[in-house]
mmCIF file of C-alpha atoms in Angstrom:
data_model
loop_
_atom_site.group_PDB
_atom_site.id
_atom_site.type_symbol
_atom_site.label_atom_id
_atom_site.label_comp_id
_atom_site.label_asym_id
_atom_site.label_seq_id
_atom_site.Cartn_x
_atom_site.Cartn_y
_atom_site.Cartn_z
ATOM 1 C CA MET N 1 112.766 76.013 95.233
ATOM 2 C CA MET N 2 110.580 77.860 97.810
ATOM 3 C CA SER N 3 106.978 77.038 98.200
ATOM 4 C CA THR N 4 104.345 79.223 96.642
ATOM 5 C CA GLU N 5 102.856 79.803 99.964
ATOM 6 C CA LYS N 6 106.035 81.328 101.346
ATOM 7 C CA LEU N 7 106.405 83.513 98.300
ATOM 8 C CA LYS N 8 102.947 85.063 98.947
ATOM 9 C CA THR N 9 103.823 86.214 102.464
ATOM 10 C CA ALA N 10 104.875 89.864 102.807
ATOM 11 C CA GLU N 11 107.383 90.449 105.487
ATOM 12 C CA SER N 12 105.644 93.219 107.429
ATOM 13 C CA SER N 13 102.362 93.949 105.736
ATOM 14 C CA SER N 14 99.371 92.271 104.129
ATOM 15 C CA ARG N 15 100.508 93.338 100.640
ATOM 16 C CA ARG N 16 100.913 90.260 98.418
ATOM 17 C CA TYR N 17 103.932 89.815 96.123
ATOM 18 C CA PRO N 18 103.699 88.143 92.643
ATOM 19 C CA GLU N 19 102.876 84.474 92.959
ATOM 20 C CA PHE N 20 104.946 83.568 89.892
ATOM 21 C CA VAL N 21 108.320 84.796 91.419
ATOM 22 C CA GLY N 22 109.585 81.392 92.397
ATOM 23 C CA ASP N 23 108.758 79.853 88.990
ATOM 24 C CA ALA N 24 109.922 82.739 86.805
ATOM 25 C CA ILE N 25 113.677 82.090 87.057
ATOM 26 C CA GLN N 26 113.660 79.226 84.476
ATOM 27 C CA PRO N 27 111.404 80.499 81.667
ATOM 28 C CA ILE N 28 112.895 84.025 81.483
ATOM 29 C CA ALA N 29 114.862 83.272 78.290
ATOM 30 C CA GLU N 30 111.627 82.095 76.592
ATOM 31 C CA LEU N 31 109.588 85.135 77.625
ATOM 32 C CA SER N 32 112.281 87.465 76.411
ATOM 33 C CA THR N 33 111.961 86.414 72.793
ATOM 34 C CA ASN N 34 108.454 87.868 72.685
ATOM 35 C CA THR N 35 109.392 91.375 73.924
ATOM 36 C CA PRO N 36 110.649 94.273 71.725
ATOM 37 C CA PHE N 37 113.990 94.486 73.636
ATOM 38 C CA ARG N 38 114.336 90.727 74.532
ATOM 39 C CA ASN N 39 114.751 91.819 78.153
ATOM 40 C CA GLY N 40 118.483 91.938 77.668
ATOM 41 C CA ILE N 41 118.782 88.142 77.468
ATOM 42 C CA PRO N 42 121.557 86.814 75.194
ATOM 43 C CA GLU N 43 120.609 84.462 72.361
ATOM 44 C CA ASP N 44 122.368 81.618 74.064
ATOM 45 C CA GLY N 45 119.975 82.014 76.960
ATOM 46 C CA ARG N 46 122.763 82.225 79.584
ATOM 47 C CA ILE N 47 121.551 84.779 82.152
ATOM 48 C CA PRO N 48 123.845 86.213 84.841
ATOM 49 C CA GLN N 49 122.233 85.493 88.212
ATOM 50 C CA TYR N 50 122.254 89.210 89.209
ATOM 51 C CA PHE N 51 120.177 89.920 86.032
ATOM 52 C CA GLN N 52 117.699 87.228 86.856
ATOM 53 C CA ALA N 53 117.357 88.863 90.331
ATOM 54 C CA LYS N 54 117.021 92.272 88.685
ATOM 55 C CA LEU N 55 114.103 91.044 86.426
ATOM 56 C CA LEU N 56 112.387 89.371 89.372
ATOM 57 C CA ILE N 57 112.660 92.389 91.589
ATOM 58 C CA ALA N 58 111.451 94.542 88.714
ATOM 59 C CA ALA N 59 108.333 92.339 88.620
ATOM 60 C CA ILE N 60 107.806 92.832 92.302
ATOM 61 C CA ILE N 61 108.133 96.598 91.818
ATOM 62 C CA GLY N 62 105.486 96.428 89.129
ATOM 63 C CA GLN N 63 103.036 95.084 91.713
ATOM 64 C CA LEU N 64 103.703 97.802 94.235
ATOM 65 C CA GLY N 65 102.745 101.480 94.258
ATOM 66 C CA VAL N 66 105.039 104.526 94.151
ATOM 67 C CA GLY N 67 106.565 105.172 97.505
ATOM 68 C CA VAL N 68 106.033 101.599 98.799
ATOM 69 C CA PRO N 69 109.109 100.093 100.421
ATOM 70 C CA ILE N 70 110.432 96.940 98.842
ATOM 71 C CA PRO N 71 111.364 93.842 100.915
ATOM 72 C CA THR N 72 114.703 93.781 102.626
ATOM 73 C CA GLU N 73 117.764 92.190 101.017
ATOM 74 C CA ARG N 74 117.526 89.318 103.499
ATOM 75 C CA SER N 75 113.891 88.747 102.619
ATOM 76 C CA LEU N 76 114.450 88.981 98.851
ATOM 77 C CA ALA N 77 117.412 86.626 99.046
ATOM 78 C CA ALA N 78 115.258 84.091 100.909
ATOM 79 C CA ARG N 79 112.243 84.509 98.541
ATOM 80 C CA LEU N 80 114.400 84.102 95.414
ATOM 81 C CA GLY N 81 116.881 81.635 96.730
ATOM 82 C CA MET N 82 119.897 83.877 95.894
ATOM 83 C CA ALA N 83 122.872 85.271 97.766
ATOM 84 C CA ARG N 84 122.295 88.752 99.426
ATOM 85 C CA GLU N 85 125.225 90.078 97.329
ATOM 86 C CA THR N 86 123.441 89.081 94.137
ATOM 87 C CA ILE N 87 120.307 90.869 95.455
ATOM 88 C CA ARG N 88 122.338 93.917 96.364
ATOM 89 C CA ASN N 89 123.903 94.147 92.851
ATOM 90 C CA ALA N 90 120.528 93.900 91.207
ATOM 91 C CA THR N 91 118.955 96.488 93.539
ATOM 92 C CA GLU N 92 121.924 98.927 92.871
ATOM 93 C CA GLU N 93 121.219 98.792 89.126
ATOM 94 C CA LEU N 94 117.524 99.389 89.684
ATOM 95 C CA ILE N 95 118.442 102.430 91.787
ATOM 96 C CA VAL N 96 120.710 103.827 89.117
ATOM 97 C CA GLU N 97 118.001 103.305 86.431
ATOM 98 C CA GLY N 98 115.514 105.246 88.557
ATOM 99 C CA LYS N 99 113.155 102.346 89.273
ATOM 100 C CA LEU N 100 114.052 102.368 92.991
ATOM 101 C CA LEU N 101 114.821 105.237 95.307
ATOM 102 C CA ARG N 102 117.010 104.721 98.400
ATOM 103 C CA LYS N 103 116.431 106.917 101.396
ATOM 104 C CA HIS N 104 119.332 106.758 103.739
ATOM 105 C CA GLY N 105 118.383 105.521 107.264
ATOM 106 C CA SER N 106 114.905 104.506 106.019
ATOM 107 C CA GLY N 107 115.042 102.001 103.265
ATOM 108 C CA THR N 108 114.549 101.457 99.489
ATOM 109 C CA TYR N 109 111.243 102.487 97.828
ATOM 110 C CA VAL N 110 109.515 102.244 94.527
ATOM 111 C CA ALA N 111 110.518 105.434 92.723
ATOM 112 C CA PRO N 112 108.075 107.822 91.107
ATOM 113 C CA PRO N 113 108.111 108.160 87.204
ATOM 114 C CA LYS N 114 110.993 110.185 85.829
ATOM 115 C CA VAL N 115 110.390 113.725 84.720
ATOM 116 C CA THR N 116 110.866 114.415 80.990
ATOM 117 C CA ASP N 117 112.620 117.673 80.164
ATOM 118 C CA ALA N 118 111.688 118.425 76.556
ATOM 119 C CA ILE N 119 113.982 120.497 74.322
ATOM 120 C CA THR N 120 111.571 121.893 71.800
ATOM 121 C CA PRO N 121 111.358 125.160 69.721
ATOM 122 C CA ALA N 122 108.578 126.242 72.209
ATOM 123 C CA SER N 123 110.819 125.624 75.226
ATOM 124 C CA ALA N 124 114.424 125.887 74.153
ATOM 125 C CA ASP N 125 115.810 126.171 77.648
ATOM 126 C CA GLY N 126 114.359 123.008 78.929
ATOM 127 C CA ASP N 127 111.451 124.438 80.911
ATOM 128 C CA ASN N 128 108.839 122.026 79.367
ATOM 129 C CA TRP N 129 108.564 119.291 81.950
ATOM 130 C CA SER N 130 106.154 116.401 81.569
ATOM 131 C CA HIS N 131 104.801 116.441 85.069
ATOM 132 C CA GLY N 132 105.554 117.569 88.678
ATOM 133 C CA ALA N 133 106.218 120.968 90.120
ATOM 134 C CA LYS N 134 109.526 122.144 88.661
ATOM 135 C CA SER N 135 111.233 125.120 90.289
ATOM 136 C CA ARG N 136 114.610 126.806 90.384
ATOM 137 C CA SER N 137 116.394 127.857 93.532
ATOM 138 C CA PHE N 138 119.176 130.411 93.327
ATOM 139 C CA LEU N 139 122.478 129.199 94.831
ATOM 140 C CA PHE N 140 124.991 131.958 94.031
ATOM 141 C CA SER N 141 126.375 134.252 91.336
ATOM 142 C CA GLU N 142 129.867 135.655 90.988
ATOM 143 C CA ASN N 143 132.110 137.617 88.710
ATOM 144 C CA ILE N 144 134.839 135.482 87.316
ATOM 145 C CA VAL N 145 137.731 136.158 84.936
ATOM 146 C CA ALA N 146 137.341 134.015 81.852
ATOM 147 C CA ASP N 147 140.165 131.609 81.110
ATOM 148 C CA ARG N 148 141.119 130.909 77.535
ATOM 149 C CA THR N 149 138.692 127.944 77.228
ATOM 150 C CA LEU N 150 135.644 129.834 78.501
ATOM 151 C CA ALA N 151 136.602 132.952 76.535
ATOM 152 C CA ASP N 152 136.839 130.905 73.381
ATOM 153 C CA ASP N 153 133.498 129.226 74.181
ATOM 154 C CA LEU N 154 131.823 132.675 74.584
ATOM 155 C CA GLY N 155 133.722 134.327 71.708
ATOM 156 C CA ILE N 156 135.226 136.996 73.912
ATOM 157 C CA ARG N 157 138.777 138.028 74.852
ATOM 158 C CA ALA N 158 140.660 136.082 77.509
ATOM 159 C CA ARG N 159 140.657 137.781 80.946
ATOM 160 C CA SER N 160 137.314 139.348 80.253
ATOM 161 C CA THR N 161 134.795 139.353 83.147
ATOM 162 C CA VAL N 162 131.974 136.782 83.075
ATOM 163 C CA VAL N 163 128.946 136.392 85.377
ATOM 164 C CA HIS N 164 128.629 132.843 86.626
ATOM 165 C CA ILE N 165 125.175 131.959 88.016
ATOM 166 C CA GLU N 166 124.324 128.641 89.669
ATOM 167 C CA GLN N 167 120.776 127.260 90.269
ATOM 168 C CA LEU N 168 119.357 124.011 91.623
ATOM 169 C CA LEU N 169 116.418 122.502 89.724
ATOM 170 C CA THR N 170 113.895 120.571 91.783
ATOM 171 C CA GLU N 171 110.761 118.630 91.068
ATOM 172 C CA THR N 172 108.273 118.316 93.910
ATOM 173 C CA ASP N 173 111.061 119.157 96.361
ATOM 174 C CA THR N 174 113.513 116.561 94.930
ATOM 175 C CA PRO N 175 116.759 117.859 93.430
ATOM 176 C CA VAL N 176 116.907 116.779 89.745
ATOM 177 C CA GLY N 177 119.380 119.130 88.115
ATOM 178 C CA LEU N 178 122.224 121.666 88.620
ATOM 179 C CA GLU N 179 122.438 124.516 86.232
ATOM 180 C CA SER N 180 125.402 126.795 85.660
ATOM 181 C CA THR N 181 125.192 129.757 83.287
ATOM 182 C CA TYR N 182 127.954 131.982 81.922
ATOM 183 C CA ILE N 183 127.176 135.430 80.456
ATOM 184 C CA PRO N 184 129.709 138.186 79.634
ATOM 185 C CA ASN N 185 129.473 140.915 82.219
ATOM 186 C CA SER N 186 129.353 143.552 79.495
ATOM 187 C CA LEU N 187 125.951 142.222 78.277
ATOM 188 C CA PHE N 188 124.060 142.859 81.514
ATOM 189 C CA ARG N 189 121.784 145.944 81.645
ATOM 190 C CA VAL N 190 121.018 145.711 85.385
ATOM 191 C CA ALA N 191 122.878 147.676 87.900
ATOM 192 C CA ASP N 192 123.711 144.817 90.260
ATOM 193 C CA ASN N 193 123.976 141.566 88.304
ATOM 194 C CA LEU N 194 125.103 139.623 91.338
ATOM 195 C CA ARG N 195 121.695 140.019 93.054
ATOM 196 C CA ILE N 196 119.896 137.722 90.733
ATOM 197 C CA ALA N 197 116.587 135.965 91.078
ATOM 198 C CA PRO N 198 116.092 132.418 89.896
ATOM 199 C CA MET N 199 114.902 132.258 86.257
ATOM 200 C CA SER N 200 115.576 130.391 83.024
ATOM 201 C CA VAL N 201 118.483 131.393 80.774
ATOM 202 C CA ARG N 202 116.217 132.656 78.011
ATOM 203 C CA ARG N 203 114.239 134.829 80.414
ATOM 204 C CA ARG N 204 117.422 136.140 81.981
ATOM 205 C CA LEU N 205 118.900 137.163 78.584
ATOM 206 C CA LEU N 206 115.648 138.877 77.760
ATOM 207 C CA GLU N 207 114.951 140.665 81.050
ATOM 208 C CA GLN N 208 118.455 141.455 82.355
ATOM 209 C CA CYS N 209 120.466 141.706 79.101
ATOM 210 C CA ASP N 210 117.681 142.945 76.645
ATOM 211 C CA ILE N 211 118.730 140.010 74.315
ATOM 212 C CA THR N 212 116.276 137.817 72.503
ATOM 213 C CA ALA N 213 117.692 134.356 71.954
ATOM 214 C CA SER N 214 117.138 133.070 68.529
ATOM 215 C CA ARG N 215 119.001 129.737 68.579
ATOM 216 C CA VAL N 216 120.215 127.232 71.132
ATOM 217 C CA ASP N 217 122.725 124.451 70.337
ATOM 218 C CA ASN N 218 122.475 121.449 72.672
ATOM 219 C CA ARG N 219 125.108 118.819 73.282
ATOM 220 C CA ILE N 220 124.169 115.957 75.515
ATOM 221 C CA GLU N 221 126.501 113.509 77.103
ATOM 222 C CA SER N 222 126.802 111.070 80.055
ATOM 223 C CA ILE N 223 129.142 112.150 82.861
ATOM 224 C CA LEU N 224 129.731 111.133 86.427
ATOM 225 C CA ALA N 225 128.700 113.449 89.266
ATOM 226 C CA THR N 226 131.573 115.083 91.208
ATOM 227 C CA PRO N 227 131.518 114.998 95.028
ATOM 228 C CA ARG N 228 130.125 118.616 95.135
ATOM 229 C CA GLU N 229 127.499 117.902 92.467
ATOM 230 C CA ALA N 230 126.465 114.624 94.134
ATOM 231 C CA LYS N 231 125.982 116.420 97.460
ATOM 232 C CA LEU N 232 123.848 119.123 95.897
ATOM 233 C CA LEU N 233 121.783 116.554 93.947
ATOM 234 C CA GLN N 234 121.586 114.282 97.002
ATOM 235 C CA VAL N 235 122.967 111.229 95.205
ATOM 236 C CA PRO N 236 125.976 108.999 95.776
ATOM 237 C CA PRO N 237 129.261 110.316 94.319
ATOM 238 C CA GLY N 238 130.034 108.886 90.888
ATOM 239 C CA LEU N 239 126.342 108.406 89.910
ATOM 240 C CA PRO N 240 125.829 108.762 86.078
ATOM 241 C CA THR N 241 124.279 112.011 85.091
ATOM 242 C CA LEU N 242 123.119 113.628 81.889
ATOM 243 C CA MET N 243 124.920 116.792 80.966
ATOM 244 C CA VAL N 244 123.212 119.249 78.603
ATOM 245 C CA ASP N 245 125.691 121.810 77.400
ATOM 246 C CA ARG N 246 123.871 124.727 75.656
ATOM 247 C CA SER N 247 125.284 127.504 73.536
ATOM 248 C CA TRP N 248 122.906 130.550 73.347
ATOM 249 C CA PHE N 249 122.808 132.820 70.257
ATOM 250 C CA SER N 250 121.262 136.241 69.816
ATOM 251 C CA GLU N 251 118.897 137.146 66.999
ATOM 252 C CA LYS N 252 121.456 139.847 66.074
ATOM 253 C CA GLN N 253 124.187 138.791 63.672
ATOM 254 C CA LEU N 254 127.977 139.134 64.237
ATOM 255 C CA GLY N 255 129.134 139.494 60.730
ATOM 256 C CA ASP N 256 127.600 136.547 58.836
ATOM 257 C CA LYS N 257 127.113 134.405 61.964
ATOM 258 C CA PRO N 258 124.683 134.541 64.945
ATOM 259 C CA LYS N 259 126.167 136.184 68.058
ATOM 260 C CA LEU N 260 127.017 133.823 70.867
ATOM 261 C CA VAL N 261 125.767 135.491 74.065
ATOM 262 C CA ALA N 262 125.731 132.761 76.765
ATOM 263 C CA ARG N 263 126.753 129.267 77.738
ATOM 264 C CA SER N 264 124.869 127.063 80.164
ATOM 265 C CA ARG N 265 125.643 123.614 81.508
ATOM 266 C CA THR N 266 122.887 121.582 83.231
ATOM 267 C CA ILE N 267 123.624 118.321 84.974
ATOM 268 C CA TYR N 268 120.548 116.048 85.388
ATOM 269 C CA ARG N 269 120.215 113.106 87.649
ATOM 270 C CA ALA N 270 119.929 110.247 85.159
ATOM 271 C CA ASP N 271 117.802 108.351 87.653
ATOM 272 C CA ARG N 272 115.099 111.001 87.849
ATOM 273 C CA THR N 273 115.121 112.675 84.398
ATOM 274 C CA ILE N 274 114.723 111.870 80.658
ATOM 275 C CA VAL N 275 115.854 114.551 78.194
ATOM 276 C CA THR N 276 114.035 114.623 74.921
ATOM 277 C CA SER N 277 114.366 116.759 71.753
ATOM 278 C CA SER N 278 111.948 117.651 69.023
ATOM 279 C CA VAL N 279 112.992 118.546 65.489
ATOM 280 C CA ASP N 280 110.799 119.863 62.708
ATOM 281 C CA ILE N 281 111.706 118.293 59.319
ATOM 282 C CA ASP N 282 110.976 120.535 56.398
ATOM 283 C CA SER N 283 109.179 118.757 53.577
ATOM 284 C CA GLU N 284 110.857 118.960 50.128
#
């Protein structure tokens, strides 16, 4: 076990790290029984070493401020008396969870809080963010011929023309989402629908198609980023992401059903975003 004095010493600054680090490895199982989620510790108290390292590094993160670099793998391995590979595995999980942020060629830093994209009746298209400066940047738009799957999704005939619009969502200059929208070409009321400014799906339907959206169905699932998506979102390929698939319906009816007017698919960085939903429950 390393001495307390060594544990107090920061590698390149006067910042002091938690004094309890060296002694925290043994009582983790005891501490976990007093927490709501038991810290992920099994009832038998057998804790994988990488998970011990993860909890200890998380404790260090809690003592640092946003944007502060964490100690190097070598330093953490020496401080905690663990192999560098164990430290690396623990750090990778903390990066995926959004607690740490790796900057290539620079180092690993304490990440800022995640942004929360709330899906509520007041902000059906996910424009209600908890904090930060959210913006959209237009990537491209194109006319495509709908295959059978897309045509079925939009309730149109196969081989019909659809406008595909792609936008990048950013929060204080950090890419956090990639949004693709599909709207039948026949619904647009603008002369040149390929010269399109960045805007939300709901606003686009209203301003460019003269359609008021009355309902949005959301489907959320976890997927892995493709190489192209990873490059645009500035994350390693294969990083878990949250995919929100939205079906947009018009206030006008098509027979006895709402008319489907658009589909959108937004891929959010799971390490930087939390997606929430609010549902009003009618009292009986």
